[in-house]
């Protein structure tokens, strides 16, 4: 005898778009042999599902208990449906629906550990590609023009996916399955270095190498990123920092300091457990730290002058 089946609508609200939620739903639905579909709409994620009642219950528990890392579920609403509402024989990700927008969007997230490994792997097609991302990291709010969150509604619409990215985007087991900002050196945004008059000095790897050289020579570089422009200079060079302070009319207020890693940071500042967690979190915020008094003043011109 066939197992008794029931059908349900499951609405998930919160930060559930652009965080790999639909792929997670898909994987769990496959795992628990459920039929139906999942889609994004103006309210969040809408799942219509049919299967054994205990399998659906476990499915919902897993979704609540282990959502994707960047997701924040605020509410799950379950509504029973007649079984005829789910004629599908398998589970699929359906096209997004527009509607009244109530859903939340994830903020941009710092490059995750897996993407950092790709960046440093010479065999990866993302090797040294600055815009590498996946469903667990990368730009979100900065690139979104409209909800539902789909590539054609982001600033990535100008960059059609190459064959390799399209393959990753379609592969359920891939970390970049339905990662809307997916990009690689073949199809994604490029880097170049230009003079203030717009003259192009270098492109790609050469642009990065030249920028490093210019920073070492004490120049100030405007680096256009996803959410705005960073003015950068070598924090250890007194004249470079002084020039930036002068131009920004910022005689004393501290600048944000970029360091390679925690070990290097500890050379200059005290870092406690909470501060360390904050720095390593997906939000990767600017954190105010206590300067080490034993460091000579000239070691770090970017930090605030002592009062
Ligand atoms: Zn990632
Ligand atoms: Zn690509």
Tab-separated table of C-alpha atoms and ligand atoms in Angstrom:
chain	number	residue	atom	x	y	z
A	1	UNK	CA	0.000	0.000	0.000
A	2	UNK	CA	1.259	3.486	-0.812
A	3	UNK	CA	2.177	5.725	2.134
A	4	UNK	CA	-0.487	8.290	3.033
A	5	UNK	CA	0.384	11.717	1.643
A	6	UNK	CA	-0.689	15.240	2.550
A	7	UNK	CA	-0.135	18.624	0.901
A	8	UNK	CA	0.824	21.989	2.394
A	9	UNK	CA	1.709	25.551	1.598
A	10	UNK	CA	4.715	26.692	3.635
A	11	UNK	CA	5.513	30.418	3.669
A	12	UNK	CA	8.917	31.435	4.994
A	13	UNK	CA	9.561	35.075	5.903
A	14	UNK	CA	12.691	36.979	6.945
A	15	UNK	CA	16.037	37.235	5.156
A	16	UNK	CA	15.384	34.318	2.830
A	17	UNK	CA	16.175	35.620	-0.649
A	18	UNK	CA	19.685	35.683	-2.075
A	19	UNK	CA	21.071	33.444	0.649
A	20	UNK	CA	20.774	30.028	-1.018
A	21	UNK	CA	17.391	29.294	0.531
A	22	UNK	CA	15.692	27.750	-2.509
A	23	UNK	CA	18.603	25.336	-3.153
A	24	UNK	CA	18.478	24.285	0.508
A	25	UNK	CA	14.719	23.702	0.253
A	26	UNK	CA	15.301	21.736	-2.939
A	27	UNK	CA	17.964	19.498	-1.377
A	28	UNK	CA	15.824	18.811	1.690
A	29	UNK	CA	12.736	18.109	-0.433
A	30	UNK	CA	14.730	15.564	-2.444
A	31	UNK	CA	16.108	14.044	0.743
A	32	UNK	CA	12.619	13.571	2.214
A	33	UNK	CA	11.046	12.485	-1.093
A	34	UNK	CA	8.666	15.416	-1.252
A	35	UNK	CA	6.948	16.689	-4.416
A	36	UNK	CA	6.025	20.230	-5.401
A	37	UNK	CA	7.931	23.470	-5.877
A	38	UNK	CA	9.613	26.433	-4.205
A	39	UNK	CA	9.735	30.018	-5.421
A	40	UNK	CA	10.611	33.561	-4.349
A	41	UNK	CA	7.858	36.128	-4.207
A	42	UNK	CA	7.360	39.550	-2.674
A	43	UNK	CA	6.684	38.032	0.756
A	44	UNK	CA	9.703	35.709	0.929
A	45	UNK	CA	9.879	32.033	0.005
A	46	UNK	CA	6.776	30.047	-0.904
A	47	UNK	CA	6.943	26.258	-0.771
A	48	UNK	CA	4.100	24.059	-2.026
A	49	UNK	CA	4.768	20.517	-1.036
A	50	UNK	CA	3.268	17.026	-0.789
A	51	UNK	CA	4.555	13.882	0.889
A	52	UNK	CA	4.323	11.741	4.002
A	53	UNK	CA	3.243	13.907	6.993
A	54	UNK	CA	6.191	12.874	9.191
A	55	UNK	CA	8.626	13.587	6.320
A	56	UNK	CA	7.156	17.089	5.880
A	57	UNK	CA	7.438	17.693	9.646
A	58	UNK	CA	11.139	16.709	9.614
A	59	UNK	CA	11.675	18.832	6.505
A	60	UNK	CA	10.288	21.919	8.287
A	61	UNK	CA	12.317	21.193	11.438
A	62	UNK	CA	15.541	20.926	9.406
A	63	UNK	CA	14.751	24.113	7.547
A	64	UNK	CA	14.246	25.907	10.878
A	65	UNK	CA	17.209	24.257	12.587
A	66	UNK	CA	19.849	24.520	9.864
A	67	UNK	CA	19.008	27.239	7.358
A	68	UNK	CA	21.757	28.564	5.024
A	69	UNK	CA	24.383	30.645	6.921
A	70	UNK	CA	23.151	34.094	5.823
A	71	UNK	CA	19.415	33.354	6.235
A	72	UNK	CA	17.345	34.774	9.120
A	73	UNK	CA	13.893	33.215	9.407
A	74	UNK	CA	11.360	35.395	11.199
A	75	UNK	CA	8.251	33.309	10.538
A	76	UNK	CA	7.131	30.013	9.011
A	77	UNK	CA	3.418	29.635	8.246
A	78	UNK	CA	1.992	26.230	7.289
A	79	UNK	CA	-1.411	25.788	5.626
A	80	UNK	CA	-2.976	22.419	4.783
A	81	UNK	CA	-4.067	21.915	1.164
A	82	UNK	CA	-6.055	19.237	-0.665
A	83	UNK	CA	-3.644	16.696	-2.155
A	84	UNK	CA	-4.888	17.618	-5.635
A	85	UNK	CA	-3.164	21.020	-5.212
A	86	UNK	CA	0.173	19.294	-5.859
A	87	UNK	CA	-0.038	17.327	-9.124
A	88	UNK	CA	3.771	17.493	-9.579
A	89	UNK	CA	5.573	14.152	-9.484
A	90	UNK	CA	8.916	15.655	-8.453
A	91	UNK	CA	10.265	18.799	-6.779
A	92	UNK	CA	11.492	21.882	-8.654
A	93	UNK	CA	12.498	25.514	-8.265
A	94	UNK	CA	9.794	27.545	-9.999
A	95	UNK	CA	10.042	31.012	-11.547
A	96	UNK	CA	9.851	33.924	-9.111
A	97	UNK	CA	6.602	35.818	-8.731
A	98	UNK	CA	6.314	39.532	-8.249
A	99	UNK	CA	3.892	40.990	-5.751
A	100	UNK	CA	3.680	43.356	-2.827
A	101	UNK	CA	7.220	43.555	-1.487
A	102	UNK	CA	7.530	42.691	2.189
A	103	UNK	CA	10.596	40.463	2.254
A	104	UNK	CA	13.974	41.456	3.677
A	105	UNK	CA	17.273	41.346	1.818
A	106	UNK	CA	20.588	40.160	3.188
A	107	UNK	CA	23.310	42.772	3.528
A	108	UNK	CA	26.522	42.177	1.572
A	109	UNK	CA	28.662	39.458	3.159
A	110	UNK	CA	32.437	39.119	3.313
A	111	UNK	CA	34.104	36.480	1.132
A	112	UNK	CA	33.540	33.085	2.794
A	113	UNK	CA	36.319	30.614	3.613
A	114	UNK	CA	35.471	28.371	0.622
A	115	UNK	CA	35.629	31.283	-1.834
A	116	UNK	CA	38.911	32.425	-0.287
A	117	UNK	CA	40.272	28.950	-1.003
A	118	UNK	CA	39.082	29.254	-4.640
A	119	UNK	CA	40.823	32.621	-4.878
A	120	UNK	CA	44.125	31.045	-3.872
A	121	UNK	CA	43.789	27.830	-5.880
A	122	UNK	CA	45.688	27.972	-9.206
A	123	UNK	CA	43.475	25.144	-10.523
A	124	UNK	CA	40.259	27.065	-9.833
A	125	UNK	CA	38.777	29.273	-12.532
A	126	UNK	CA	38.224	31.833	-9.737
A	127	UNK	CA	41.978	31.985	-9.026
A	128	UNK	CA	42.820	35.586	-8.045
A	129	UNK	CA	39.464	36.825	-9.384
A	130	UNK	CA	38.451	39.730	-7.105
A	131	UNK	CA	34.675	39.354	-7.536
A	132	UNK	CA	34.449	35.687	-6.522
A	133	UNK	CA	31.295	34.874	-4.521
A	134	UNK	CA	28.777	32.115	-3.773
A	135	UNK	CA	25.402	31.633	-2.068
A	136	UNK	CA	27.139	32.052	1.313
A	137	UNK	CA	28.929	35.311	0.560
A	138	UNK	CA	29.278	38.276	-1.749
A	139	UNK	CA	27.205	41.308	-2.661
A	140	UNK	CA	23.447	41.470	-2.045
A	141	UNK	CA	21.818	44.746	-1.024
A	142	UNK	CA	24.399	46.834	-2.940
A	143	UNK	CA	23.487	45.231	-6.273
A	144	UNK	CA	19.731	44.734	-5.912
A	145	UNK	CA	17.421	46.955	-7.932
A	146	UNK	CA	14.133	45.159	-7.263
A	147	UNK	CA	12.533	42.208	-5.482
A	148	UNK	CA	12.294	39.218	-6.042
A	149	UNK	CA	16.049	38.841	-5.922
A	150	UNK	CA	17.053	37.419	-9.306
A	151	UNK	CA	20.078	38.195	-11.466
A	152	UNK	CA	18.131	40.208	-14.030
A	153	UNK	CA	17.016	42.549	-11.214
A	154	UNK	CA	20.594	43.213	-10.040
A	155	UNK	CA	23.515	45.194	-11.456
A	156	UNK	CA	24.899	41.794	-12.579
A	157	UNK	CA	22.262	41.812	-15.352
A	158	UNK	CA	24.902	43.536	-17.508
A	159	UNK	CA	27.151	40.457	-17.259
A	160	UNK	CA	25.607	37.398	-18.947
A	161	UNK	CA	26.951	34.184	-17.415
A	162	UNK	CA	29.584	32.187	-19.323
A	163	UNK	CA	29.062	28.462	-19.948
A	164	UNK	CA	31.044	27.436	-16.835
A	165	UNK	CA	29.163	29.849	-14.538
A	166	UNK	CA	25.827	28.791	-16.034
A	167	UNK	CA	26.760	25.166	-15.302
A	168	UNK	CA	27.572	25.980	-11.642
A	169	UNK	CA	24.393	28.062	-11.370
A	170	UNK	CA	22.267	25.122	-12.552
A	171	UNK	CA	24.022	22.392	-10.530
A	172	UNK	CA	22.117	21.638	-7.347
A	173	UNK	CA	25.141	20.195	-5.548
A	174	UNK	CA	27.225	23.282	-6.365
A	175	UNK	CA	27.852	26.011	-3.772
A	176	UNK	CA	26.963	28.503	-6.505
A	177	UNK	CA	23.612	26.909	-7.378
A	178	UNK	CA	21.315	29.876	-8.030
A	179	UNK	CA	23.987	32.299	-6.740
A	180	UNK	CA	22.676	35.394	-8.518
A	181	UNK	CA	25.966	37.407	-8.553
A	182	UNK	CA	28.069	34.441	-9.793
A	183	UNK	CA	30.924	35.756	-11.926
A	184	UNK	CA	34.348	34.659	-13.140
A	185	UNK	CA	37.198	36.223	-15.153
A	186	UNK	CA	35.484	35.146	-18.401
A	187	UNK	CA	32.079	36.718	-17.831
A	188	UNK	CA	32.168	39.006	-14.792
A	189	UNK	CA	33.315	42.551	-13.970
A	190	UNK	CA	36.994	43.305	-14.603
A	191	UNK	CA	39.569	45.431	-12.768
A	192	UNK	CA	41.635	48.174	-14.298
A	193	UNK	CA	43.700	51.102	-13.092
A	194	UNK	CA	43.249	54.575	-14.478
A	195	UNK	CA	44.681	58.045	-13.975
A	196	UNK	CA	42.439	60.737	-12.518
A	197	UNK	CA	41.933	61.974	-16.106
A	198	UNK	CA	40.557	58.573	-17.143
A	199	UNK	CA	43.626	57.335	-19.001
A	200	UNK	CA	43.893	53.555	-18.519
A	201	UNK	CA	47.257	52.522	-17.061
A	202	UNK	CA	46.831	48.760	-16.622
A	203	UNK	CA	44.253	45.974	-16.647
A	204	UNK	CA	43.677	42.758	-14.664
A	205	UNK	CA	46.653	41.331	-12.762
A	206	UNK	CA	48.888	44.126	-14.039
A	207	UNK	CA	46.482	46.703	-12.573
A	208	UNK	CA	46.689	45.079	-9.143
A	209	UNK	CA	50.504	44.843	-9.285
A	210	UNK	CA	50.766	48.491	-10.356
A	211	UNK	CA	48.383	49.577	-7.574
A	212	UNK	CA	50.526	47.805	-4.968
A	213	UNK	CA	53.582	49.590	-6.353
A	214	UNK	CA	51.869	52.992	-6.263
A	215	UNK	CA	50.698	52.445	-2.673
A	216	UNK	CA	54.269	51.544	-1.683
A	217	UNK	CA	55.420	54.756	-3.338
A	218	UNK	CA	53.092	56.696	-1.039
A	219	UNK	CA	50.296	57.423	-3.542
A	220	UNK	CA	46.606	57.624	-2.612
A	221	UNK	CA	44.380	55.324	-4.696
A	222	UNK	CA	40.589	55.506	-5.043
A	223	UNK	CA	39.356	51.910	-5.221
A	224	UNK	CA	35.868	51.562	-6.620
A	225	UNK	CA	34.150	48.670	-4.894
A	226	UNK	CA	30.640	47.264	-4.797
A	227	UNK	CA	29.190	49.706	-2.325
A	228	UNK	CA	31.221	52.844	-3.005
A	229	UNK	CA	34.772	54.121	-3.252
A	230	UNK	CA	37.587	53.468	-0.780
A	231	UNK	CA	40.446	55.915	-0.556
A	232	UNK	CA	43.521	53.845	0.225
A	233	UNK	CA	47.105	54.580	1.170
A	234	UNK	CA	49.929	52.816	2.997
A	235	UNK	CA	49.092	53.258	6.697
A	236	UNK	CA	52.751	53.035	7.685
A	237	UNK	CA	53.785	56.076	5.621
A	238	UNK	CA	53.503	59.334	7.515
A	239	UNK	CA	53.450	61.625	4.465
A	240	UNK	CA	50.818	59.545	2.626
A	241	UNK	CA	48.483	59.502	5.640
A	242	UNK	CA	49.095	63.228	6.231
A	243	UNK	CA	48.175	63.990	2.593
A	244	UNK	CA	44.962	61.965	2.914
A	245	UNK	CA	44.082	63.711	6.196
A	246	UNK	CA	44.665	67.072	4.537
A	247	UNK	CA	42.578	66.298	1.452
A	248	UNK	CA	39.748	64.763	3.482
A	249	UNK	CA	39.811	67.636	6.020
A	250	UNK	CA	40.160	65.026	8.709
A	251	UNK	CA	43.028	66.108	10.960
A	252	UNK	CA	42.541	63.644	13.830
A	253	UNK	CA	39.635	61.218	13.400
A	254	UNK	CA	40.892	57.650	12.866
A	255	UNK	CA	40.799	56.030	9.444
A	256	UNK	CA	39.751	52.415	8.992
A	257	UNK	CA	42.798	50.202	8.890
A	258	UNK	CA	43.106	47.123	6.679
A	259	UNK	CA	45.419	44.341	7.786
A	260	UNK	CA	46.335	40.987	6.269
A	261	UNK	CA	45.204	38.855	9.190
A	262	UNK	CA	44.643	38.685	12.920
A	263	UNK	CA	48.320	38.036	13.664
A	264	UNK	CA	49.303	41.272	11.955
A	265	UNK	CA	46.496	43.154	13.696
A	266	UNK	CA	47.743	42.005	17.111
A	267	UNK	CA	50.988	43.822	16.391
A	268	UNK	CA	49.122	47.104	16.670
A	269	UNK	CA	45.956	46.580	18.725
A	270	UNK	CA	44.490	44.543	21.551
A	271	UNK	CA	41.818	42.136	20.249
A	272	UNK	CA	39.481	40.309	22.628
A	273	UNK	CA	37.282	37.274	21.881
A	274	UNK	CA	34.161	39.281	20.925
A	275	UNK	CA	36.121	41.667	18.711
A	276	UNK	CA	37.770	38.719	17.007
A	277	UNK	CA	34.378	37.086	16.310
A	278	UNK	CA	33.024	40.344	14.905
A	279	UNK	CA	35.985	40.776	12.572
A	280	UNK	CA	35.597	37.207	11.279
A	281	UNK	CA	31.782	37.349	10.915
A	282	UNK	CA	30.061	37.531	7.482
A	283	UNK	CA	29.313	41.218	8.159
A	284	UNK	CA	33.074	41.844	8.691
A	285	UNK	CA	32.377	45.306	10.137
A	286	UNK	CA	34.882	48.037	10.986
A	287	UNK	CA	35.637	47.364	14.663
A	288	UNK	CA	36.938	49.965	17.116
A	289	UNK	CA	39.915	48.468	18.942
A	290	UNK	CA	42.248	49.577	21.695
A	291	UNK	CA	45.616	50.625	20.392
A	292	UNK	CA	48.666	49.006	21.950
A	293	UNK	CA	50.448	51.740	23.883
A	294	UNK	CA	53.783	49.959	23.514
A	295	UNK	CA	53.835	50.504	19.748
A	296	UNK	CA	55.834	53.485	18.538
A	297	UNK	CA	53.653	56.302	17.246
A	298	UNK	CA	55.176	56.315	13.761
A	299	UNK	CA	54.320	52.618	13.280
A	300	UNK	CA	50.764	53.393	12.362
A	301	UNK	CA	49.979	56.870	11.195
A	302	UNK	CA	46.410	55.942	10.293
A	303	UNK	CA	45.356	55.520	13.897
A	304	UNK	CA	44.076	58.490	15.837
A	305	UNK	CA	46.603	60.916	17.232
A	306	UNK	CA	46.691	60.606	21.028
A	307	UNK	CA	44.784	63.396	22.731
B	1	LIG	ZN1	31.547	32.175	-0.837
B	2	LIG	ZN1	31.780	32.991	-15.781
